[in-house]
Coordinates of C-alpha atoms in Angstrom, one line a residue:
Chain A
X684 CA -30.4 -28.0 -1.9
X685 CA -31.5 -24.5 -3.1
X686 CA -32.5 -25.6 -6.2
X687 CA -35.8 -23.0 -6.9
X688 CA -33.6 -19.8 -8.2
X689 CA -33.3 -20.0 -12.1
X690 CA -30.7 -18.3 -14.2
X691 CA -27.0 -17.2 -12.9
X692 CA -24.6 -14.4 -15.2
X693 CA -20.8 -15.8 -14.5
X694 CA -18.8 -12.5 -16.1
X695 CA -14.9 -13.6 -15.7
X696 CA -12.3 -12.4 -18.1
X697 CA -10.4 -15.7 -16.6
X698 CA -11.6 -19.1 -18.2
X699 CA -10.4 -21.5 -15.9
X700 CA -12.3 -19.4 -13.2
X701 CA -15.3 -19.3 -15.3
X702 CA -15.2 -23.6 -15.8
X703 CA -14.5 -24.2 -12.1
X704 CA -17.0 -21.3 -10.4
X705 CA -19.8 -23.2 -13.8
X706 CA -18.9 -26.5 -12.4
X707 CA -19.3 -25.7 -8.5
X708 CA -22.6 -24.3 -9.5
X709 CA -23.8 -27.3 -11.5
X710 CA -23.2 -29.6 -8.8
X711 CA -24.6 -27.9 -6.1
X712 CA -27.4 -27.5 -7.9
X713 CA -27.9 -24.0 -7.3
X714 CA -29.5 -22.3 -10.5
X715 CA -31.1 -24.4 -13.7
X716 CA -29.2 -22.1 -15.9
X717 CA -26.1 -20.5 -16.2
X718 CA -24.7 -18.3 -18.6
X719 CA -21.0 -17.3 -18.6
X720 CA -19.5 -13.9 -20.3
X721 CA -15.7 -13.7 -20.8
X722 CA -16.3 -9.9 -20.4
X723 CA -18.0 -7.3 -19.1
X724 CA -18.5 -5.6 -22.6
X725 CA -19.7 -9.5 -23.8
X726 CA -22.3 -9.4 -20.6
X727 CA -23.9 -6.1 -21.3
X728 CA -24.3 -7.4 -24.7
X729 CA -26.0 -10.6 -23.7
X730 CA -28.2 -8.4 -20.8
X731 CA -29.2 -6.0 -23.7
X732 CA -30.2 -8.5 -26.4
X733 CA -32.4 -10.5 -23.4
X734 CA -33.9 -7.4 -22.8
X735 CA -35.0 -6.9 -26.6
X736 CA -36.1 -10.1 -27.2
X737 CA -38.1 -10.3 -23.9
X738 CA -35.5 -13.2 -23.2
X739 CA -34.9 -14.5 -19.8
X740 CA -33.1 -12.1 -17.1
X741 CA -30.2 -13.4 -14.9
X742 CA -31.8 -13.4 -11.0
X743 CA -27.9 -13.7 -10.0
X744 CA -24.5 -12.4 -11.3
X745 CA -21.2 -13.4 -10.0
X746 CA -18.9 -10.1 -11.2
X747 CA -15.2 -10.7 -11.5
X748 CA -13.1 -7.4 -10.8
X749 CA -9.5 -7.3 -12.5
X750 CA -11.0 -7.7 -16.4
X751 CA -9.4 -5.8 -19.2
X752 CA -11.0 -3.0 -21.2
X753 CA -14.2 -3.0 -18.6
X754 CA -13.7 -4.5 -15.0
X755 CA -16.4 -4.8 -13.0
X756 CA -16.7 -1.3 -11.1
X757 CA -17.2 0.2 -14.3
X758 CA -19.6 -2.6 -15.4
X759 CA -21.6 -1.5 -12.4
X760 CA -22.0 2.0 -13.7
X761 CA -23.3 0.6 -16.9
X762 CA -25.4 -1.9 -15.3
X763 CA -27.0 0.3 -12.9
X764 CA -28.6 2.8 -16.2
X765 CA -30.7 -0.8 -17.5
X766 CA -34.2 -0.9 -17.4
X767 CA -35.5 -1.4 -13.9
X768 CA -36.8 -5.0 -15.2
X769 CA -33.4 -5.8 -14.7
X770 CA -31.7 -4.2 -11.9
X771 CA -34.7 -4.4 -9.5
X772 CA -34.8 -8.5 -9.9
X773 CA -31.5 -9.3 -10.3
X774 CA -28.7 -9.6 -7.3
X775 CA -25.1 -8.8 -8.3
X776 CA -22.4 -10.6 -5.4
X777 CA -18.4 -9.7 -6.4
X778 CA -15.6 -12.5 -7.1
X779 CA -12.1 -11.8 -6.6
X780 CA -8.7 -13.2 -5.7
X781 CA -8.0 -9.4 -4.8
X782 CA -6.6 -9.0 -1.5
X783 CA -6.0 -5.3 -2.2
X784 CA -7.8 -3.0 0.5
X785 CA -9.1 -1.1 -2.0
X786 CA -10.7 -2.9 -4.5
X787 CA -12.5 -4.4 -1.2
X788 CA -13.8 -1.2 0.3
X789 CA -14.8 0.0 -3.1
X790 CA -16.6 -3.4 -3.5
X791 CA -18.1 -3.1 0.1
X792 CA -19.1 0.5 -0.4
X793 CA -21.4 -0.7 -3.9
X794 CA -25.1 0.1 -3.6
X795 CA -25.8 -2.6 -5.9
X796 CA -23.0 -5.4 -4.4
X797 CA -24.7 -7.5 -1.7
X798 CA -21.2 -9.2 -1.0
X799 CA -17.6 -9.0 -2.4
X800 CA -17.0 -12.9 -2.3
X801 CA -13.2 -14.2 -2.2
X802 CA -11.7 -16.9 -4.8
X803 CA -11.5 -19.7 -4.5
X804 CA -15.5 -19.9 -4.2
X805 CA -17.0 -22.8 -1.4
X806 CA -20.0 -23.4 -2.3
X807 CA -21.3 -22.5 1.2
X808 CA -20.5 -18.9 1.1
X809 CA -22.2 -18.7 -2.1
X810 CA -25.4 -21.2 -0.8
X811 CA -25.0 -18.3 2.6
X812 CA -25.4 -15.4 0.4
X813 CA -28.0 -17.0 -1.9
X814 CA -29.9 -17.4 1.4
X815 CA -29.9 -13.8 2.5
X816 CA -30.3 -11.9 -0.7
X817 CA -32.1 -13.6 -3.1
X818 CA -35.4 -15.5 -1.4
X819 CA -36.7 -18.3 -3.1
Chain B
X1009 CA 42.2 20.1 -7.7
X1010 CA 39.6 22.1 -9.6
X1011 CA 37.2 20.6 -11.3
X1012 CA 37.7 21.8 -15.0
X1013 CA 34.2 22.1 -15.9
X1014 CA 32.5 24.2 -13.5
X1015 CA 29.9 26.4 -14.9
X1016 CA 30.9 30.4 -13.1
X1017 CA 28.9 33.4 -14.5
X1018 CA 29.9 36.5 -13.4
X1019 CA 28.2 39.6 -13.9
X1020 CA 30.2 43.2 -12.7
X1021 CA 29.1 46.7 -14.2
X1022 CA 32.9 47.3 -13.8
X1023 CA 34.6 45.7 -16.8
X1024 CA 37.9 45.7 -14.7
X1025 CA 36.5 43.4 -12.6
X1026 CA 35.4 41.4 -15.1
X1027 CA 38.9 41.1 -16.6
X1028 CA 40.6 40.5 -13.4
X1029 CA 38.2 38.0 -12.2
X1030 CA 38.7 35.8 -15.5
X1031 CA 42.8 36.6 -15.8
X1032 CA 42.9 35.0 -11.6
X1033 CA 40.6 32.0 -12.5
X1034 CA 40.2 30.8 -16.1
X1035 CA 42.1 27.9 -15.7
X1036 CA 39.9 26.3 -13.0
X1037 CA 36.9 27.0 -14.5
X1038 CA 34.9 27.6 -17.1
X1039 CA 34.0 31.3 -17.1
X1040 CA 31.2 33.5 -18.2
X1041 CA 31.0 36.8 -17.7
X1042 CA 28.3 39.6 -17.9
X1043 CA 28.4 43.7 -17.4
X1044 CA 24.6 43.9 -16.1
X1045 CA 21.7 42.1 -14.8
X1046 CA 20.2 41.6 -18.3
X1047 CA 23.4 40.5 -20.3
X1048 CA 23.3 38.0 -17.2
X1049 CA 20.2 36.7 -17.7
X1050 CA 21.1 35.9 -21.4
X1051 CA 23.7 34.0 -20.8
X1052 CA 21.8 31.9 -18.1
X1053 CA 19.2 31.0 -20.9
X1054 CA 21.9 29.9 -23.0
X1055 CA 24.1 28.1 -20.5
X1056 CA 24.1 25.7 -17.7
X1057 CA 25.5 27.8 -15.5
X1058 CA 26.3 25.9 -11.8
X1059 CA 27.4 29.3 -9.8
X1060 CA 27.0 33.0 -10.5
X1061 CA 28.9 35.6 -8.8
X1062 CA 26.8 39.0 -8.9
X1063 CA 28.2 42.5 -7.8
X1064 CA 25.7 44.1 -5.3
X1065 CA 25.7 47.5 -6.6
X1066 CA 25.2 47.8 -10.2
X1067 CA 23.2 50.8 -12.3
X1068 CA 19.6 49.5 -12.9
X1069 CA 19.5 46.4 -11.1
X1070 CA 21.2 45.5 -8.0
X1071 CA 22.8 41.8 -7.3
X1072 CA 20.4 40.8 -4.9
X1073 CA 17.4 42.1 -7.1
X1074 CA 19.0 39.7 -9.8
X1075 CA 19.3 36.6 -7.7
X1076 CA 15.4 37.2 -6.4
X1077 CA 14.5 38.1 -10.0
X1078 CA 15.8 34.2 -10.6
X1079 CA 14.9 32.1 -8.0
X1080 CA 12.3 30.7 -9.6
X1081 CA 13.4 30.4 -13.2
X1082 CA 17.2 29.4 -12.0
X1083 CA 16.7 28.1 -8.9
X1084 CA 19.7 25.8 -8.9
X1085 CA 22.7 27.6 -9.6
X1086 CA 24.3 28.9 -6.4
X1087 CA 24.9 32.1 -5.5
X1088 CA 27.5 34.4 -4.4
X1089 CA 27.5 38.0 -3.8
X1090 CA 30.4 40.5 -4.0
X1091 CA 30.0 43.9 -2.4
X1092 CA 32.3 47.0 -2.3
X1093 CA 30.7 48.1 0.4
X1094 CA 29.6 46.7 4.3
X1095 CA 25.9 46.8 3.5
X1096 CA 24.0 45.9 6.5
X1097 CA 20.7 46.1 5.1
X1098 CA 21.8 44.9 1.5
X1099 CA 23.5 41.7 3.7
X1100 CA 20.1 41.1 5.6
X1101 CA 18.5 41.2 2.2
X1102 CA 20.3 38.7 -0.2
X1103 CA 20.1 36.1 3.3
X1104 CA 16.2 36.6 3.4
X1105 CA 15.1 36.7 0.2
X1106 CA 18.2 36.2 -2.5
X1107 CA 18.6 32.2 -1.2
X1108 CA 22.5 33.3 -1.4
X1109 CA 25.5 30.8 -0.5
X1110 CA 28.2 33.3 0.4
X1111 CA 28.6 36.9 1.1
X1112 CA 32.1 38.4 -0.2
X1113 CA 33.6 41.8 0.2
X1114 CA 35.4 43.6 -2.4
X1115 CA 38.3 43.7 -3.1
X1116 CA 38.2 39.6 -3.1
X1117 CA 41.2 37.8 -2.2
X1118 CA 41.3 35.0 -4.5
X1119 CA 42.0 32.0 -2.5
X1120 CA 39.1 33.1 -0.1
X1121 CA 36.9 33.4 -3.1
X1122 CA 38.3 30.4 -5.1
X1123 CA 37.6 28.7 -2.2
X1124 CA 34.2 29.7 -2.0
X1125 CA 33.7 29.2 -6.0
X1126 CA 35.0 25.9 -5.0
X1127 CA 32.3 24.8 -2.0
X1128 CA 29.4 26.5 -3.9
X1129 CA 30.2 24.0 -6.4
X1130 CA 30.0 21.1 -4.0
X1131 CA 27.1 22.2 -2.4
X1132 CA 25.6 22.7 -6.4
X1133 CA 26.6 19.1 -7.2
X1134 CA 25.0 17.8 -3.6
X1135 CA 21.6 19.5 -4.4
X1136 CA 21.2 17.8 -8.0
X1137 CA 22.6 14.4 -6.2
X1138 CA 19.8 14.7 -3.2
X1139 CA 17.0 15.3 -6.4
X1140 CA 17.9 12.8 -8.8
X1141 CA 18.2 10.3 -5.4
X1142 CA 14.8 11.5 -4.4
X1143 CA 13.4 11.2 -7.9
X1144 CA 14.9 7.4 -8.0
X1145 CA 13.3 6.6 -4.6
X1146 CA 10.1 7.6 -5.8
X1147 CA 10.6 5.3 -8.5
X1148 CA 11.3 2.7 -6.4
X1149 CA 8.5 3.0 -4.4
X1150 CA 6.0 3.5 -7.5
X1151 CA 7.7 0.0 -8.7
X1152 CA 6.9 -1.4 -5.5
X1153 CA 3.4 -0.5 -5.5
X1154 CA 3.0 -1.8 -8.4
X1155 CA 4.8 -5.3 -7.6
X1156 CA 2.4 -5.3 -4.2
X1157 CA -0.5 -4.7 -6.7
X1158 CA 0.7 -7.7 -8.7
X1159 CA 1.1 -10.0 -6.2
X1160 CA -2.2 -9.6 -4.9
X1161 CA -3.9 -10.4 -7.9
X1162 CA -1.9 -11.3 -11.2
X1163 CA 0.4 -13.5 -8.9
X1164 CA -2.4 -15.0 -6.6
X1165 CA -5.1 -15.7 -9.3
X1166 CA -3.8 -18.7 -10.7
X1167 CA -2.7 -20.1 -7.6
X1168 CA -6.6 -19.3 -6.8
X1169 CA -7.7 -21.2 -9.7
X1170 CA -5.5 -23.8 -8.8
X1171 CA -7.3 -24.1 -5.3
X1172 CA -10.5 -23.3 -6.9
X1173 CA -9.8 -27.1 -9.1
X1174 CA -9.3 -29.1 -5.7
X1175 CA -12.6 -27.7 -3.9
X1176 CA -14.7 -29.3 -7.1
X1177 CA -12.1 -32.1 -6.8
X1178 CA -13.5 -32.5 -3.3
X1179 CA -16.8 -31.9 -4.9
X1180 CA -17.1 -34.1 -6.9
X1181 CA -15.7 -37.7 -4.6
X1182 CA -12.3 -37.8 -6.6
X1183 CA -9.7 -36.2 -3.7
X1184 CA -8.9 -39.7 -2.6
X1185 CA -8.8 -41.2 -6.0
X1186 CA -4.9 -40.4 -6.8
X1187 CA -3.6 -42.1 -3.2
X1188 CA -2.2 -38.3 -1.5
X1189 CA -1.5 -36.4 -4.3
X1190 CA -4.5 -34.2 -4.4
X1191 CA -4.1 -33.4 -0.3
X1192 CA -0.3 -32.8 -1.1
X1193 CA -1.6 -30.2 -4.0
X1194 CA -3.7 -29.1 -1.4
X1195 CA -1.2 -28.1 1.4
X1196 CA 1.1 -26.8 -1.2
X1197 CA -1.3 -24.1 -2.4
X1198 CA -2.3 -23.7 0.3
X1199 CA 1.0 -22.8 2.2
X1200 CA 1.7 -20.6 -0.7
X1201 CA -1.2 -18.7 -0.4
X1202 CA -0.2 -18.3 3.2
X1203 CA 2.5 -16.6 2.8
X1204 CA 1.8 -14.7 -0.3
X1205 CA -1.0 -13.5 2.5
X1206 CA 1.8 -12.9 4.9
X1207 CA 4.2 -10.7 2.3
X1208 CA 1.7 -8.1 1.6
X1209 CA 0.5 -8.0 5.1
X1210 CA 4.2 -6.8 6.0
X1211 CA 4.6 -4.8 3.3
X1212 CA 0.9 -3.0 3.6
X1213 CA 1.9 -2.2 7.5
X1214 CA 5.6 -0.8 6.3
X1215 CA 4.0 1.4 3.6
X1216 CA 0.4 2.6 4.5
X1217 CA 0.2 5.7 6.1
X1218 CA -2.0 5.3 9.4
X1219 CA -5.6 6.3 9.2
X1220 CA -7.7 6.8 12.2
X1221 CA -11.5 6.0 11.8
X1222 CA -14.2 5.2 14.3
X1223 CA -14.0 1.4 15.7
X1224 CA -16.8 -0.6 16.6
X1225 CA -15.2 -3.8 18.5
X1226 CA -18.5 -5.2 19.0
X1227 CA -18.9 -5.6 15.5
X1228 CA -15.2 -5.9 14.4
X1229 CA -14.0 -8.7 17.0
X1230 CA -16.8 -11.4 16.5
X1231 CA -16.4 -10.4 12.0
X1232 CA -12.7 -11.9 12.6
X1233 CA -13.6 -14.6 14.8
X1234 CA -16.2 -15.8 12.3
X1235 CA -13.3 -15.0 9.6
X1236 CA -10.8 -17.6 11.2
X1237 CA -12.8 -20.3 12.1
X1238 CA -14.9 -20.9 9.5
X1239 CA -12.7 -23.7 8.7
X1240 CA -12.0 -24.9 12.1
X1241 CA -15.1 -25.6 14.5
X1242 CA -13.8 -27.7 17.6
X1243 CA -12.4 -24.4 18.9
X1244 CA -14.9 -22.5 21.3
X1245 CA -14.7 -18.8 21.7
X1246 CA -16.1 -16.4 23.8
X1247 CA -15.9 -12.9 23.1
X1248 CA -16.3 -10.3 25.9
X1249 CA -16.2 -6.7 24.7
X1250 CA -16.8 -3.5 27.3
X1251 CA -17.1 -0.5 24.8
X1252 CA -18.7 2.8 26.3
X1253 CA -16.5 5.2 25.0
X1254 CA -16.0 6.5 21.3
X1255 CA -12.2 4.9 20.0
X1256 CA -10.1 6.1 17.2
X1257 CA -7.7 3.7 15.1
X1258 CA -6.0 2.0 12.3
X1259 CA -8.6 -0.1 11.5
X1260 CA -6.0 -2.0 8.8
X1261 CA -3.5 -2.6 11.5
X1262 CA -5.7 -3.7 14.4
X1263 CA -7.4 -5.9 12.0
X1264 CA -4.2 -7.2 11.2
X1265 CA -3.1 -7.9 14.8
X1266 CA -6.3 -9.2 15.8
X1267 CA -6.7 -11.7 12.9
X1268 CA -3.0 -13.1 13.5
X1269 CA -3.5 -13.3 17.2
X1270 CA -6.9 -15.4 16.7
X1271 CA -5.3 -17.4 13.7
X1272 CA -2.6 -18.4 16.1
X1273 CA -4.4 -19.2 18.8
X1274 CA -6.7 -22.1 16.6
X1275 CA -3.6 -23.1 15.0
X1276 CA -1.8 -23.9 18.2
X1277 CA -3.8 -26.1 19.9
X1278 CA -3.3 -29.1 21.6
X1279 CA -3.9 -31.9 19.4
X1280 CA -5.4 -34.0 22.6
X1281 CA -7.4 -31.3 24.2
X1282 CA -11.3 -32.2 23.7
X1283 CA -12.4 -28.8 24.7
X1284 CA -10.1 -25.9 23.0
X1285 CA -11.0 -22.7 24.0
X1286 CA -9.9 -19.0 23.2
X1287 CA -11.0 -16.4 24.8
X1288 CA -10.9 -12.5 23.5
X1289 CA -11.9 -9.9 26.2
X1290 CA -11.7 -5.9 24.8
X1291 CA -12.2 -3.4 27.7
X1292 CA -12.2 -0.1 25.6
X1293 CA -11.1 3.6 27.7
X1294 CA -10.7 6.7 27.2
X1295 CA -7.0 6.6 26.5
X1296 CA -6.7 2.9 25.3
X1297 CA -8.3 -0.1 24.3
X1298 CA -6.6 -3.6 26.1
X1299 CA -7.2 -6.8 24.7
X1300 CA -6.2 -10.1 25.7
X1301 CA -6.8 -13.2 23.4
X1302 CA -6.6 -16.4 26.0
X1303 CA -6.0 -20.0 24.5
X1304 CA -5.4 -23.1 26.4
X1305 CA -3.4 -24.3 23.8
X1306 CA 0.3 -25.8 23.5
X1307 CA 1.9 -22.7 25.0
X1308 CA 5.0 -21.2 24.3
X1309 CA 8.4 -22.5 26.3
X1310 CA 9.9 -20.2 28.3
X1311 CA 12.8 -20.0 26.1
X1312 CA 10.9 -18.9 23.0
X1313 CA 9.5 -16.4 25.0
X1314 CA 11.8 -13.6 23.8
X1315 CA 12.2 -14.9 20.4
X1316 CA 8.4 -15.1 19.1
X1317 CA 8.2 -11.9 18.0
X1318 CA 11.3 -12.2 15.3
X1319 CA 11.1 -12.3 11.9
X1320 CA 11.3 -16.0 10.8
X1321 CA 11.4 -17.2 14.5
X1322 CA 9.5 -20.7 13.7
X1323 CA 8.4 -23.1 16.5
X1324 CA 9.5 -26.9 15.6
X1325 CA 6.0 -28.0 17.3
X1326 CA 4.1 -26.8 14.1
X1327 CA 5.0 -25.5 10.9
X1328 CA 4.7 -21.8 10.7
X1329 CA 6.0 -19.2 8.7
X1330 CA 7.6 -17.2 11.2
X1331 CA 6.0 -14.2 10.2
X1332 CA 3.0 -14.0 11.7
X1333 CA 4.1 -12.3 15.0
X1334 CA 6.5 -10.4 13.4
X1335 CA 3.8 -8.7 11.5
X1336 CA 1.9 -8.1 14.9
X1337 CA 4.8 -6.2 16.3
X1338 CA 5.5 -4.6 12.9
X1339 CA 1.6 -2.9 13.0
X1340 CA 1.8 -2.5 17.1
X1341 CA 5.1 -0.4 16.4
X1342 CA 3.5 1.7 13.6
X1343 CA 0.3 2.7 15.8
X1344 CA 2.3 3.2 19.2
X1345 CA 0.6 -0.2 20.7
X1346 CA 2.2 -2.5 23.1
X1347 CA 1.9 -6.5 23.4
X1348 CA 2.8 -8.6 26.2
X1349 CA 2.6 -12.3 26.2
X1350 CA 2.7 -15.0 29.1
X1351 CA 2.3 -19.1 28.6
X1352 CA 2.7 -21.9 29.9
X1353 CA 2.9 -24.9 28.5
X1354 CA 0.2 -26.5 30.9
X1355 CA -2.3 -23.7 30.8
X1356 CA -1.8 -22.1 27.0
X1357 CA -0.6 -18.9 26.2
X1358 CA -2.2 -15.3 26.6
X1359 CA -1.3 -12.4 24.8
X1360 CA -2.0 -8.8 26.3
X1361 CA -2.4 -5.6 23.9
X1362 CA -2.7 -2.0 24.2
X1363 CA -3.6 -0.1 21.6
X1364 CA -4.2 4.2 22.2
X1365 CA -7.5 5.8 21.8
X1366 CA -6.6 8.6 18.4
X1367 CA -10.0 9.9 19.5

């Protein structure tokens, strides 16, 4: 399949979710790397020590919502301070089990969110928005 | 009967008063008395008084100067006043501005004002019932925002996960490996997630407060159709929307109606039919938008007709959760939209909606 776009961020505070979403990602051989953060503190860690060692960037990050201490709308107003090196080549897509109208309006309403995806993830609505917002 | 522990200030510049009033009632209540406005106002600070008495015309301040002085400090006691005199513009005054229960000319006559004591008590004890009940409902309601919360994420993510493990089961050529038991997994989850789905739906509808914001059907109707049968692709629908005007709605509730109309209509086809169909036509006025959503599905018999639209009203045909419909009328009610429905078994079933322009 799509096989041509390199490194994926997985930030899920949910374990299990962060297995199954590595797994489904494995085998549809949609990235040649993927890195998975329990947290969003533990991503911007991992984002910040890339950038310092010239390391390579995620293209891709799946953002879990509901997390603890940081979820991921106020990851997104972190994120969106880093280095342009970043944010200008990297795509960010939500993943939620949320069925709250909220959280999906607020998602929907993100500059830097191309699509607030629903849990469980198919690995055609991910291979869809892959398509449209990240060109290989 | 008197109720022992009534609160009763009294304040009278005439200490003879005073006297008489406590001598006529101190063994119903609790009395307090006061010989001015400001000797009042101490004992208020000190005491939970429920009802004050106040003498209209007293050096310095006058009674209903006092009660207006109070109302915001001591708004709960209630008040009486007593007057010597048939002071129109004093009268006019304490019912405008001194919030006061009862108006009572001097000399009292003490079952008239025992009485009065007595009902100013009741209506004391039916004010602090209505507040605490008020301050328990929103409580309530709080709780249950919070539980709706819950369910749609703390409650639904594992069961997520759950349904998350059989897609890579699928994924990876082991979902026939255990005989059924992975499809029965399936279904369950699946079911559950229905109605978990179906439960905040209804209880979204009963609690958000309608909000009116532009609607594009052109661009709302064919989302939801794409939404509903991206699992299902033997169903053929053609989508025929006349929009000229501007319309005004709740998107959340249309949405809702729209979404379980077209979810119905793919789940209730006929099994044998080679070419399902549904067709949604939108013809948008000034006044109202009507919609029909067309299937040529199993149809509805004629005695289910009147029934569809109750709460847990399941057809044996196909296993739903009865709720569905239920919901539609629920959000119809709520945004003042009507539904009409007419099937036939032979043809399918078509369901008629009009929904006002808030424009």
């Amino acid at each position: 399949m799509l096989n041509s776009h390199k490194t994926v961020l997985l930030i899920d505070d949910n374990d299990v979710d962060l297995k199954i979403n590595s797994k489904i990602i494995k085998i549809s051989n949609f990235f040649e790397e993927i890195v998975t953060c329990l947290s969003a503190d533990e991503a911007l860690n991992y984002l910040q020590q890339t950038l310092n060692n010239d390391g390579k960037l995620p293209d891709f990050i799946l953002l879990d919502i509901q997390m603890p201490d940081m979820d991921g709308f106020e990851f997104l107003e972190v994120y969106k301070n880093l280095p342009k090196r970043l944010t200008g080549n990297c795509t960010i897509a939500m993943l939620s089990s949320t069925l709250d109208f909220g959280d999906i309006k607020r998602a929907e309403a993100s500059q830097h969110v191309v699509k607030l995806l629903k849990k469980p993830l198919l690995p055609k609505e991910l291979a869809e928005v892959l398509k449209k917002h990240l060109p290989s | 009967m008197s109720a022992p522990n009534v609160r009763v200030l009294y304040i009278d510049d005439e200490e003879n008063n005073l006297q008489a009033f406590k001598a006529s009632f101190r063994r119903q209540y609790e009395i307090y008395t006061a010989i001015s406005a400001a000797e009042g106002l101490k004992v208020l600070q000190n005491i939970s008084i429920q009802v004050i008495l106040a003498d209209q015309k007293m050096p310095g301040t006058t009674g209903v100067e006092f009660f207006k002085s109070i109302t915001d400090t001591y708004p709960d006691p209630i008040r009486i006043l007593l007057t010597g005199y048939t002071d129109i513009e004093a009268l006019a005054d304490a019912i405008n501005h001194g919030d006061i229960y009862r108006y009572i000319t001097k000399p009292w006559n003490d079952l008239e004002l025992h009485n009065s004591i007595k009902n100013a008590y009741d209506a004391y004890k039916a004010k602090i019932d209505l507040r605490n009940k008020v301050a328990e409902l929103e409580k309530t309601n709080d709780e249950l925002n919070r539980f709706i919360y819950s369910i749609s994420h703390e409650l639904r993510a594992p069961l997520v996960s759950s349904m998350g493990i059989v897609n890579l089961v699928k994924m990876e050529g082991l979902y026939n490996s255990s005989g059924e038991y992975w499809s029965l997994i399936e279904t369950c989850s699946n079911k559950l997630d229905y109605y978990i789905q179906k439960t905040l739906q209804y209880y979204k509808n009963n609690k958000t407060i309608s909000e009116n914001t532009a609607i594009d059907f052109h661009k709302l109707v064919p989302e939801l159709v794409e939404l509903y049968t991206y699992a299902d692709h033997e169903t053929t629908f053609s989508v025929d929307i006349h929009q000229n005007e501007e319309f005004y709605g709740d998107v959340f509730r249309i949405e809702v109606i729209l979404g379980n109309l077209i979810s119905n209509a793919i789940k209730y086809q006929k099994e044998t039919e080679v070419n399902k169909r549904v067709s949604v036509n939108v013809n948008v006025r000034r006044e109202q938008v009507e919609i029909s959503i067309i299937d040529n599905g199993m149809g509805i018999l004629n005695e289910h007709l009147e029934k569809i639209f109750t709460q847990f009203f399941k057809s044996k045909v196909n296993q739903g959760s009865g709720l569905g419909l239920f919901i539609v009328k629920e959000a119809l009610n709520k945004i003042n939209g009507k539904i009409t429905v007419s099937s036939d078994p032979a043809e399918g079933t078509t369901f008629k909606i009009t929904i006002p322009n808030a424009k």
